[in-house]
Structures are given as C-alpha cells and as structure tokens.
PDB file of C-alpha atoms in Angstrom:
ATOM      1  CA  MET A   1      -8.042  16.078   7.546  1.00  0.00           C
ATOM      2  CA  PRO A   2      -6.767  17.428  10.793  1.00  0.00           C
ATOM      3  CA  LYS A   3      -3.331  16.201  11.555  1.00  0.00           C
ATOM      4  CA  GLU A   4      -4.772  14.362  14.860  1.00  0.00           C
ATOM      5  CA  LYS A   5      -7.251  12.365  12.703  1.00  0.00           C
ATOM      6  CA  ARG A   6      -4.633  11.373  10.118  1.00  0.00           C
ATOM      7  CA  VAL A   7      -3.691   7.544  10.093  1.00  0.00           C
ATOM      8  CA  ALA A   8       0.203   6.672  10.313  1.00  0.00           C
ATOM      9  CA  PRO A   9       2.041   4.914   7.522  1.00  0.00           C
ATOM     10  CA  LEU A  10       1.566   1.209   7.367  1.00  0.00           C
ATOM     11  CA  THR A  11       3.701  -0.638  10.006  1.00  0.00           C
ATOM     12  CA  TYR A  12       5.827  -3.711   8.809  1.00  0.00           C
ATOM     13  CA  GLU A  13       2.944  -5.894  10.311  1.00  0.00           C
ATOM     14  CA  GLU A  14       0.302  -4.237   8.347  1.00  0.00           C
ATOM     15  CA  ARG A  15       2.416  -4.351   5.338  1.00  0.00           C
ATOM     16  CA  GLY A  16       2.572  -8.342   5.788  1.00  0.00           C
ATOM     17  CA  GLN A  17      -1.172  -8.613   6.459  1.00  0.00           C
ATOM     18  CA  TYR A  18      -1.895  -6.689   3.458  1.00  0.00           C
ATOM     19  CA  ILE A  19       0.199  -8.938   1.292  1.00  0.00           C
ATOM     20  CA  LYS A  20      -1.185 -12.117   2.945  1.00  0.00           C
ATOM     21  CA  ARG A  21      -4.731 -10.996   2.150  1.00  0.00           C
ATOM     22  CA  PHE A  22      -3.661  -9.892  -1.500  1.00  0.00           C
ATOM     23  CA  ILE A  23      -2.425 -13.588  -2.106  1.00  0.00           C
ATOM     24  CA  ASP A  24      -5.463 -15.041  -0.652  1.00  0.00           C
ATOM     25  CA  THR A  25      -7.562 -12.959  -2.824  1.00  0.00           C
ATOM     26  CA  TYR A  26      -5.560 -12.914  -6.152  1.00  0.00           C
ATOM     27  CA  LYS A  27      -3.416 -15.974  -5.716  1.00  0.00           C
ATOM     28  CA  ASP A  28       0.177 -16.069  -5.531  1.00  0.00           C
ATOM     29  CA  THR A  29       2.053 -13.737  -8.099  1.00  0.00           C
ATOM     30  CA  LYS A  30       5.271 -14.845  -6.994  1.00  0.00           C
ATOM     31  CA  TRP A  31       6.209 -11.249  -6.830  1.00  0.00           C
ATOM     32  CA  ASP A  32       9.178 -10.258  -5.159  1.00  0.00           C
ATOM     33  CA  TRP A  33       7.357  -8.206  -2.627  1.00  0.00           C
ATOM     34  CA  SER A  34      10.530  -6.280  -1.590  1.00  0.00           C
ATOM     35  CA  LYS A  35      10.285  -4.254  -4.830  1.00  0.00           C
ATOM     36  CA  TYR A  36       6.801  -3.142  -4.156  1.00  0.00           C
ATOM     37  CA  ASP A  37       5.379  -0.394  -2.373  1.00  0.00           C
ATOM     38  CA  ILE A  38       1.784  -0.334  -1.029  1.00  0.00           C
ATOM     39  CA  HIS A  39       0.090   2.949  -2.314  1.00  0.00           C
ATOM     40  CA  HIS A  40      -2.883   4.300  -0.876  1.00  0.00           C
ATOM     41  CA  VAL A  41      -5.460   5.200  -3.478  1.00  0.00           C
ATOM     42  CA  VAL A  42      -7.074   7.780  -1.222  1.00  0.00           C
ATOM     43  CA  PRO A  43      -3.967   9.419   0.313  1.00  0.00           C
ATOM     44  CA  ILE A  44      -4.133   9.383   4.099  1.00  0.00           C
ATOM     45  CA  GLN A  45      -4.016  13.439   4.238  1.00  0.00           C
ATOM     46  CA  TYR A  46      -7.151  13.303   2.359  1.00  0.00           C
ATOM     47  CA  GLY A  47      -9.052  10.837   4.632  1.00  0.00           C
ATOM     48  CA  GLY A  48      -7.682   7.798   3.172  1.00  0.00           C
ATOM     49  CA  ASP A  49      -7.014   4.750   5.562  1.00  0.00           C
ATOM     50  CA  HIS A  50      -5.203   1.376   5.511  1.00  0.00           C
ATOM     51  CA  SER A  51      -8.261  -0.490   4.567  1.00  0.00           C
ATOM     52  CA  PHE A  52      -7.759  -3.226   1.669  1.00  0.00           C
ATOM     53  CA  ASP A  53      -9.771  -1.475  -0.599  1.00  0.00           C
ATOM     54  CA  ASN A  54      -7.612   1.516  -0.270  1.00  0.00           C
ATOM     55  CA  LEU A  55      -4.457   0.028  -1.075  1.00  0.00           C
ATOM     56  CA  PHE A  56      -2.617  -1.195  -4.215  1.00  0.00           C
ATOM     57  CA  PRO A  57       0.942  -2.655  -4.754  1.00  0.00           C
ATOM     58  CA  LEU A  58       2.902  -0.670  -7.148  1.00  0.00           C
ATOM     59  CA  PRO A  59       6.341  -1.367  -8.213  1.00  0.00           C
ATOM     60  CA  ARG A  60       8.643   0.854  -5.946  1.00  0.00           C
ATOM     61  CA  ASP A  61      10.091   2.593  -9.078  1.00  0.00           C
ATOM     62  CA  ILE A  62       6.843   3.447 -10.482  1.00  0.00           C
ATOM     63  CA  HIS A  63       5.676   4.538  -7.203  1.00  0.00           C
ATOM     64  CA  GLN A  64       8.369   6.947  -6.377  1.00  0.00           C
ATOM     65  CA  GLN A  65       8.480   8.388  -9.976  1.00  0.00           C
ATOM     66  CA  VAL A  66       4.753   8.624 -10.695  1.00  0.00           C
ATOM     67  CA  GLY A  67       2.476   8.061  -7.605  1.00  0.00           C
ATOM     68  CA  THR A  68       4.081   9.874  -4.902  1.00  0.00           C
ATOM     69  CA  PRO A  69       7.223  11.741  -6.389  1.00  0.00           C
ATOM     70  CA  TRP A  70       7.923  13.827  -3.637  1.00  0.00           C
TER      71      TRP A  70
END
C-alpha cells in the first residue's frame, strides 16, 4: 500500500469509540482496558483500516510478544 494511502494509528478518541462499540456488541467484560491493545487483523500497511471488523482487543503483553513483536 502506498505510504500516502496508509491510515494513521488509532487516536485516543477512536480507541474509546472502539471500546464502546465492543461493549455495546459483546456486553461489558469488566476488562481493565488500559492493559489491552487494539490489534489490526489486516495491518494498515497491507490495506487494513480502523473498521470495527478489522480490530480486535489483545492483552498488551500478548500483542507485543506475539502479535507485533517489533
């Protein structure tokens, strides 16, 4: 994907909107969201976006060690 077409990382506001929609969709998990990263299923650099269906919450330690270790 050309650099000029890439989407920027989630903003603080977008992260909050995602969490709200996740809770509205799946009910309140009572998670401490500060310990979770919002993972892109299809990475931005491969054409992914910030759509709800392309995002998934992962515990930060798993996300940083397995999902995107760089």
